[in-house]
Amino acid sequence: MLRQDSAQVAESASLQKILIAGGGAMGAGIGYIFARAYPEAQVDVMDTNEKVRAQAAENFEKWSAKDKERDEKAGKPFVSIEGRLNILGGFGKAQLQYDLMLEAVTENIELKKKIFAEFDLRAHDTSLFASNTSSLSITALSAAVNPKRQGRVVGLHFFNPPRVMKLLEIITTEATEPSALALARELAIRLEKTPVICKDAPGFITSRLGIVLMNEAIFALQEGLMSAEDIDTSMKLGYNFPMGPLQLADFIGLDVVFAVTQTLYENYQDPKYRPCMLLRKKVEAGHLGQKSGRGFYVYGS
């Protein structure tokens, strides 16, 4: 077992500048919880899409108001994000020498590699590089940074919504340094998450197991065995799941579920991971779940 000595834990306190690439639901949520957990830090959330940036700004205000009300009711001191959580329109406005840089963009490995190369230009030798990918190779992403920094790369797989979900899946490569893993563990605790450690492999553990369940539920729906509602009810009442697999797929986004399923199938070459045709057709039709207003269920008025 890796020892977490005082020098390694002390790295956590040195997180003064944090950069999150991607301002969508995951990136904005991750940036927000870092700003709350690290009141001494500047947190920059970067996204090139103006609408995404506007939504992130709106979410920051909403989340902050909710947390202030909750903290006041609990008699806890409120940690304000004002002046410390910034939204950037691109890497051109990002500073140099970030202590932690994390990407939370779409599941496209080439895009993620480009972002890691940009991170490398803004790093120092003890910077931590992280990806929120739910399935792609952390080892492949680490190849986009300077070889002497590849030991500073980890996966930090948060779950949606990051403000609420308590799990943080930490993924290590063969090159990950003990001090980088120790820092990842320590920041998980500071973010009030429960860390679990997984070696780098397609889908890690959570996506590998969860995607198979969702994909199999979609096969059952395609075969006409049950309605979507009954499939979800079966898993909620029979297995005590808080959300059925089809509801969960809609919540995650069917495009994301399809991309992860494809990654698993391509890497393992095992038919149990092959994407269901119904899932493929939903994505092709633009029925992506809650974010598009329609998936396995219809949302909105």
Tab-separated table of C-alpha atoms in Angstrom, residues 6-269:
chain	number	residue	atom	x	y	z
A	6	SER	CA	3.230	14.557	5.552
A	7	ALA	CA	5.173	15.931	2.579
A	8	GLN	CA	2.738	14.367	0.139
A	9	VAL	CA	-0.324	15.564	2.029
A	10	ALA	CA	1.187	19.053	2.184
A	11	GLU	CA	0.929	19.272	-1.594
A	12	SER	CA	-2.838	19.657	-1.172
A	13	ALA	CA	-2.381	22.949	0.630
A	14	SER	CA	-0.336	24.254	-2.315
A	15	LEU	CA	-3.288	24.237	-4.720
A	16	GLN	CA	-3.459	27.975	-5.283
A	17	LYS	CA	-4.364	27.990	-8.986
A	18	ILE	CA	-6.776	25.497	-10.542
A	19	LEU	CA	-7.893	25.279	-14.188
A	20	ILE	CA	-10.919	23.327	-15.404
A	21	ALA	CA	-11.306	22.881	-19.178
A	22	GLY	CA	-14.974	22.466	-20.048
A	23	GLY	CA	-17.811	24.527	-18.603
A	24	GLY	CA	-20.714	22.133	-19.082
A	25	ALA	CA	-22.614	20.438	-16.276
A	26	MET	CA	-19.586	18.426	-15.155
A	27	GLY	CA	-16.858	21.039	-15.630
A	28	ALA	CA	-18.845	23.843	-14.008
A	29	GLY	CA	-19.835	21.590	-11.110
A	30	ILE	CA	-16.252	20.451	-10.566
A	31	GLY	CA	-14.955	24.017	-10.701
A	32	TYR	CA	-17.571	25.121	-8.194
A	33	ILE	CA	-16.786	22.442	-5.613
A	34	PHE	CA	-13.057	23.182	-5.880
A	35	ALA	CA	-13.729	26.877	-5.275
A	36	ARG	CA	-15.798	25.978	-2.213
A	37	ALA	CA	-13.272	23.470	-0.835
A	38	TYR	CA	-10.181	25.604	-1.493
A	39	PRO	CA	-10.996	29.165	-0.323
A	40	GLU	CA	-7.334	30.105	-0.766
A	41	ALA	CA	-7.374	29.170	-4.471
A	42	GLN	CA	-8.208	30.866	-7.742
A	43	VAL	CA	-10.314	28.573	-9.932
A	44	ASP	CA	-10.642	29.218	-13.663
A	45	VAL	CA	-13.306	27.372	-15.692
A	46	MET	CA	-12.651	27.604	-19.430
A	47	ASP	CA	-15.088	26.995	-22.293
A	48	THR	CA	-15.133	28.382	-25.832
A	49	ASN	CA	-18.936	28.210	-26.133
A	50	GLU	CA	-20.606	31.461	-25.078
A	51	LYS	CA	-23.921	29.793	-24.205
A	52	VAL	CA	-22.149	27.233	-22.040
A	53	ARG	CA	-20.272	30.002	-20.228
A	54	ALA	CA	-23.512	31.884	-19.609
A	55	GLN	CA	-25.174	28.759	-18.216
A	56	ALA	CA	-22.156	28.113	-15.991
A	57	ALA	CA	-22.345	31.649	-14.575
A	58	GLU	CA	-26.055	31.172	-13.880
A	59	ASN	CA	-25.371	27.833	-12.196
A	60	PHE	CA	-22.650	29.313	-9.984
A	61	GLU	CA	-25.079	31.921	-8.655
A	62	LYS	CA	-27.828	29.344	-8.097
A	63	TRP	CA	-25.564	26.840	-6.354
A	64	SER	CA	-23.973	29.524	-4.206
A	65	ALA	CA	-27.370	30.789	-3.035
A	66	LYS	CA	-28.451	27.242	-2.144
A	67	ASP	CA	-25.247	26.511	-0.257
A	68	LYS	CA	-25.380	29.800	1.623
A	69	GLU	CA	-28.911	29.061	2.795
A	70	ARG	CA	-27.982	25.515	3.777
A	71	ASP	CA	-24.837	26.585	5.664
A	72	GLU	CA	-26.661	29.306	7.524
A	73	LYS	CA	-29.355	26.854	8.632
A	74	ALA	CA	-26.659	24.446	9.804
A	75	GLY	CA	-24.771	27.208	11.630
A	76	LYS	CA	-21.707	26.672	9.446
A	77	PRO	CA	-19.499	29.435	8.038
A	78	PHE	CA	-20.313	30.067	4.387
A	79	VAL	CA	-17.422	29.917	1.894
A	80	SER	CA	-18.074	32.468	-0.836
A	81	ILE	CA	-16.809	31.872	-4.373
A	82	GLU	CA	-17.012	35.559	-5.283
A	83	GLY	CA	-13.862	36.844	-6.931
A	84	ARG	CA	-12.220	33.418	-6.971
A	85	LEU	CA	-14.248	31.454	-9.533
A	86	ASN	CA	-13.658	32.843	-13.007
A	87	ILE	CA	-15.024	31.890	-16.422
A	88	LEU	CA	-12.607	32.085	-19.356
A	89	GLY	CA	-13.398	32.006	-23.065
A	90	GLY	CA	-10.264	30.151	-24.106
A	91	PHE	CA	-6.721	29.179	-23.219
A	92	GLY	CA	-5.451	32.583	-24.320
A	93	LYS	CA	-6.686	34.095	-21.062
A	94	ALA	CA	-5.370	31.280	-18.887
A	95	GLN	CA	-2.393	31.970	-16.668
A	96	LEU	CA	0.844	30.055	-16.373
A	97	GLN	CA	1.869	27.757	-13.544
A	98	TYR	CA	-1.424	26.150	-12.502
A	99	ASP	CA	-1.155	23.655	-9.657
A	100	LEU	CA	-4.057	21.498	-10.868
A	101	MET	CA	-5.469	21.251	-14.386
A	102	LEU	CA	-8.469	19.047	-15.136
A	103	GLU	CA	-10.360	18.504	-18.374
A	104	ALA	CA	-14.086	17.748	-18.429
A	105	VAL	CA	-14.965	17.948	-22.124
A	106	THR	CA	-16.754	15.514	-24.425
A	107	GLU	CA	-15.492	11.910	-24.731
A	108	ASN	CA	-13.164	12.561	-27.675
A	109	ILE	CA	-9.606	11.427	-27.105
A	110	GLU	CA	-8.043	13.692	-29.734
A	111	LEU	CA	-9.711	16.754	-28.214
A	112	LYS	CA	-8.598	15.701	-24.747
A	113	LYS	CA	-5.011	15.220	-25.953
A	114	LYS	CA	-4.998	18.750	-27.383
A	115	ILE	CA	-6.203	20.085	-24.053
A	116	PHE	CA	-3.499	18.161	-22.188
A	117	ALA	CA	-0.894	19.650	-24.527
A	118	GLU	CA	-2.259	23.109	-23.630
A	119	PHE	CA	-2.121	22.161	-19.953
A	120	ASP	CA	1.540	21.230	-20.358
A	121	LEU	CA	2.318	24.808	-21.443
A	122	ARG	CA	0.800	26.091	-18.197
A	123	ALA	CA	2.350	23.621	-15.782
A	124	HIS	CA	5.233	23.438	-13.363
A	125	ASP	CA	6.988	20.218	-12.479
A	126	THR	CA	4.651	19.319	-9.586
A	127	SER	CA	1.394	20.323	-11.313
A	128	LEU	CA	-1.291	17.649	-11.261
A	129	PHE	CA	-2.899	16.814	-14.629
A	130	ALA	CA	-6.325	15.190	-14.450
A	131	SER	CA	-9.094	13.963	-16.724
A	132	ASN	CA	-12.755	13.460	-15.865
A	133	THR	CA	-13.155	10.919	-18.684
A	134	SER	CA	-15.459	8.032	-17.866
A	135	SER	CA	-13.833	5.522	-20.222
A	136	LEU	CA	-10.820	6.745	-22.206
A	137	SER	CA	-7.189	5.809	-21.580
A	138	ILE	CA	-5.420	7.967	-19.009
A	139	THR	CA	-2.136	6.509	-20.249
A	140	ALA	CA	-2.841	7.743	-23.783
A	141	LEU	CA	-3.703	11.195	-22.462
A	142	SER	CA	-0.484	11.327	-20.445
A	143	ALA	CA	1.503	10.942	-23.680
A	144	ALA	CA	0.408	14.481	-24.626
A	145	VAL	CA	2.478	16.063	-21.851
A	146	ASN	CA	6.207	16.375	-21.294
A	147	PRO	CA	7.639	12.919	-20.451
A	148	LYS	CA	9.065	14.215	-17.164
A	149	ARG	CA	5.512	15.146	-16.110
A	150	GLN	CA	3.720	11.945	-17.102
A	151	GLY	CA	3.944	10.724	-13.533
A	152	ARG	CA	1.741	13.664	-12.533
A	153	VAL	CA	-1.257	12.458	-14.599
A	154	VAL	CA	-4.324	10.802	-13.041
A	155	GLY	CA	-7.963	10.272	-13.827
A	156	LEU	CA	-10.385	12.054	-11.502
A	157	HIS	CA	-13.749	10.608	-12.486
A	158	PHE	CA	-16.472	12.676	-10.835
A	159	PHE	CA	-20.146	11.754	-11.065
A	160	ASN	CA	-23.095	13.889	-12.085
A	161	PRO	CA	-23.954	16.168	-10.384
A	162	PRO	CA	-20.505	16.762	-8.813
A	163	ARG	CA	-21.967	18.872	-5.975
A	164	VAL	CA	-24.067	15.936	-4.786
A	165	MET	CA	-22.433	12.642	-5.759
A	166	LYS	CA	-19.985	11.426	-3.132
A	167	LEU	CA	-17.799	9.073	-5.161
A	168	LEU	CA	-14.507	10.031	-6.814
A	169	GLU	CA	-12.897	7.293	-8.918
A	170	ILE	CA	-9.142	7.925	-9.103
A	171	ILE	CA	-7.361	6.237	-12.015
A	172	THR	CA	-3.632	5.639	-12.035
A	173	THR	CA	-1.254	4.680	-14.824
A	174	GLU	CA	1.944	2.649	-14.591
A	175	ALA	CA	3.826	5.965	-14.425
A	176	THR	CA	1.704	7.733	-11.797
A	177	GLU	CA	3.931	8.890	-8.947
A	178	PRO	CA	3.010	8.039	-5.329
A	179	SER	CA	2.948	11.761	-4.510
A	180	ALA	CA	0.442	12.419	-7.332
A	181	LEU	CA	-1.846	9.657	-6.059
A	182	ALA	CA	-1.494	10.949	-2.500
A	183	LEU	CA	-2.501	14.431	-3.653
A	184	ALA	CA	-5.489	13.025	-5.546
A	185	ARG	CA	-6.630	11.165	-2.425
A	186	GLU	CA	-6.172	14.223	-0.250
A	187	LEU	CA	-8.148	16.516	-2.559
A	188	ALA	CA	-10.934	13.916	-2.660
A	189	ILE	CA	-11.207	14.103	1.121
A	190	ARG	CA	-11.120	17.894	1.051
A	191	LEU	CA	-13.913	17.880	-1.539
A	192	GLU	CA	-15.863	15.581	0.823
A	193	LYS	CA	-15.747	12.708	-1.654
A	194	THR	CA	-15.020	9.042	-1.021
A	195	PRO	CA	-12.052	8.018	-3.194
A	196	VAL	CA	-11.677	4.614	-4.811
A	197	ILE	CA	-8.526	3.727	-6.737
A	198	CYS	CA	-8.539	1.908	-10.074
A	199	LYS	CA	-5.743	0.983	-12.463
A	200	ASP	CA	-6.047	2.398	-15.969
A	201	ALA	CA	-8.281	0.185	-18.111
A	202	PRO	CA	-11.109	0.975	-20.567
A	203	GLY	CA	-14.168	2.041	-18.590
A	204	PHE	CA	-12.259	1.657	-15.291
A	205	ILE	CA	-14.728	-0.020	-12.884
A	206	THR	CA	-17.750	2.249	-12.594
A	207	SER	CA	-18.351	2.754	-16.314
A	208	ARG	CA	-17.454	-0.831	-17.159
A	209	LEU	CA	-20.159	-2.143	-14.824
A	210	GLY	CA	-22.734	0.614	-15.178
A	211	ILE	CA	-22.666	0.814	-18.967
A	212	VAL	CA	-23.240	-2.932	-19.317
A	213	LEU	CA	-26.381	-2.613	-17.177
A	214	MET	CA	-27.705	0.354	-19.168
A	215	ASN	CA	-26.913	-1.245	-22.514
A	216	GLU	CA	-28.576	-4.534	-21.477
A	217	ALA	CA	-31.678	-2.630	-20.342
A	218	ILE	CA	-31.819	-1.006	-23.785
A	219	PHE	CA	-31.574	-4.449	-25.421
A	220	ALA	CA	-34.492	-5.616	-23.254
A	221	LEU	CA	-36.523	-2.598	-24.352
A	222	GLN	CA	-35.616	-3.201	-28.009
A	223	GLU	CA	-36.760	-6.823	-27.677
A	224	GLY	CA	-40.105	-5.661	-26.299
A	225	LEU	CA	-39.762	-7.579	-23.043
A	226	MET	CA	-41.004	-4.677	-20.903
A	227	SER	CA	-41.849	-1.020	-21.186
A	228	ALA	CA	-39.178	1.510	-20.244
A	229	GLU	CA	-41.144	2.391	-17.115
A	230	ASP	CA	-41.399	-1.239	-16.004
A	231	ILE	CA	-37.712	-1.937	-16.641
A	232	ASP	CA	-36.766	1.009	-14.448
A	233	THR	CA	-39.327	0.136	-11.798
A	234	SER	CA	-37.972	-3.425	-11.680
A	235	MET	CA	-34.464	-2.235	-10.892
A	236	LYS	CA	-35.553	0.458	-8.446
A	237	LEU	CA	-37.839	-1.779	-6.401
A	238	GLY	CA	-36.101	-5.109	-6.968
A	239	TYR	CA	-32.507	-3.936	-6.456
A	240	ASN	CA	-33.073	-0.724	-4.496
A	241	PHE	CA	-31.494	1.442	-7.226
A	242	PRO	CA	-32.312	5.141	-6.764
A	243	MET	CA	-32.779	5.482	-10.535
A	244	GLY	CA	-33.569	2.917	-13.212
A	245	PRO	CA	-30.972	2.180	-15.934
A	246	LEU	CA	-32.968	3.865	-18.718
A	247	GLN	CA	-33.630	6.936	-16.574
A	248	LEU	CA	-29.940	7.030	-15.749
A	249	ALA	CA	-28.971	6.773	-19.419
A	250	ASP	CA	-31.244	9.722	-20.226
A	251	PHE	CA	-29.737	11.670	-17.329
A	252	ILE	CA	-26.147	11.008	-18.422
A	253	GLY	CA	-26.906	11.644	-22.095
A	254	LEU	CA	-27.399	8.885	-24.658
A	255	ASP	CA	-24.552	10.248	-26.764
A	256	VAL	CA	-22.205	9.809	-23.807
A	257	VAL	CA	-23.552	6.330	-23.057
A	258	PHE	CA	-23.068	5.360	-26.716
A	259	ALA	CA	-19.510	6.759	-26.804
A	260	VAL	CA	-18.511	4.864	-23.669
A	261	THR	CA	-20.106	1.656	-24.942
A	262	GLN	CA	-18.201	2.019	-28.205
A	263	THR	CA	-14.947	2.531	-26.304
A	264	LEU	CA	-15.513	-0.621	-24.262
A	265	TYR	CA	-16.422	-2.677	-27.337
A	266	GLU	CA	-13.475	-1.446	-29.382
A	267	ASN	CA	-10.985	-2.091	-26.597
A	268	TYR	CA	-12.198	-5.408	-25.216
A	269	GLN	CA	-13.596	-6.867	-28.467
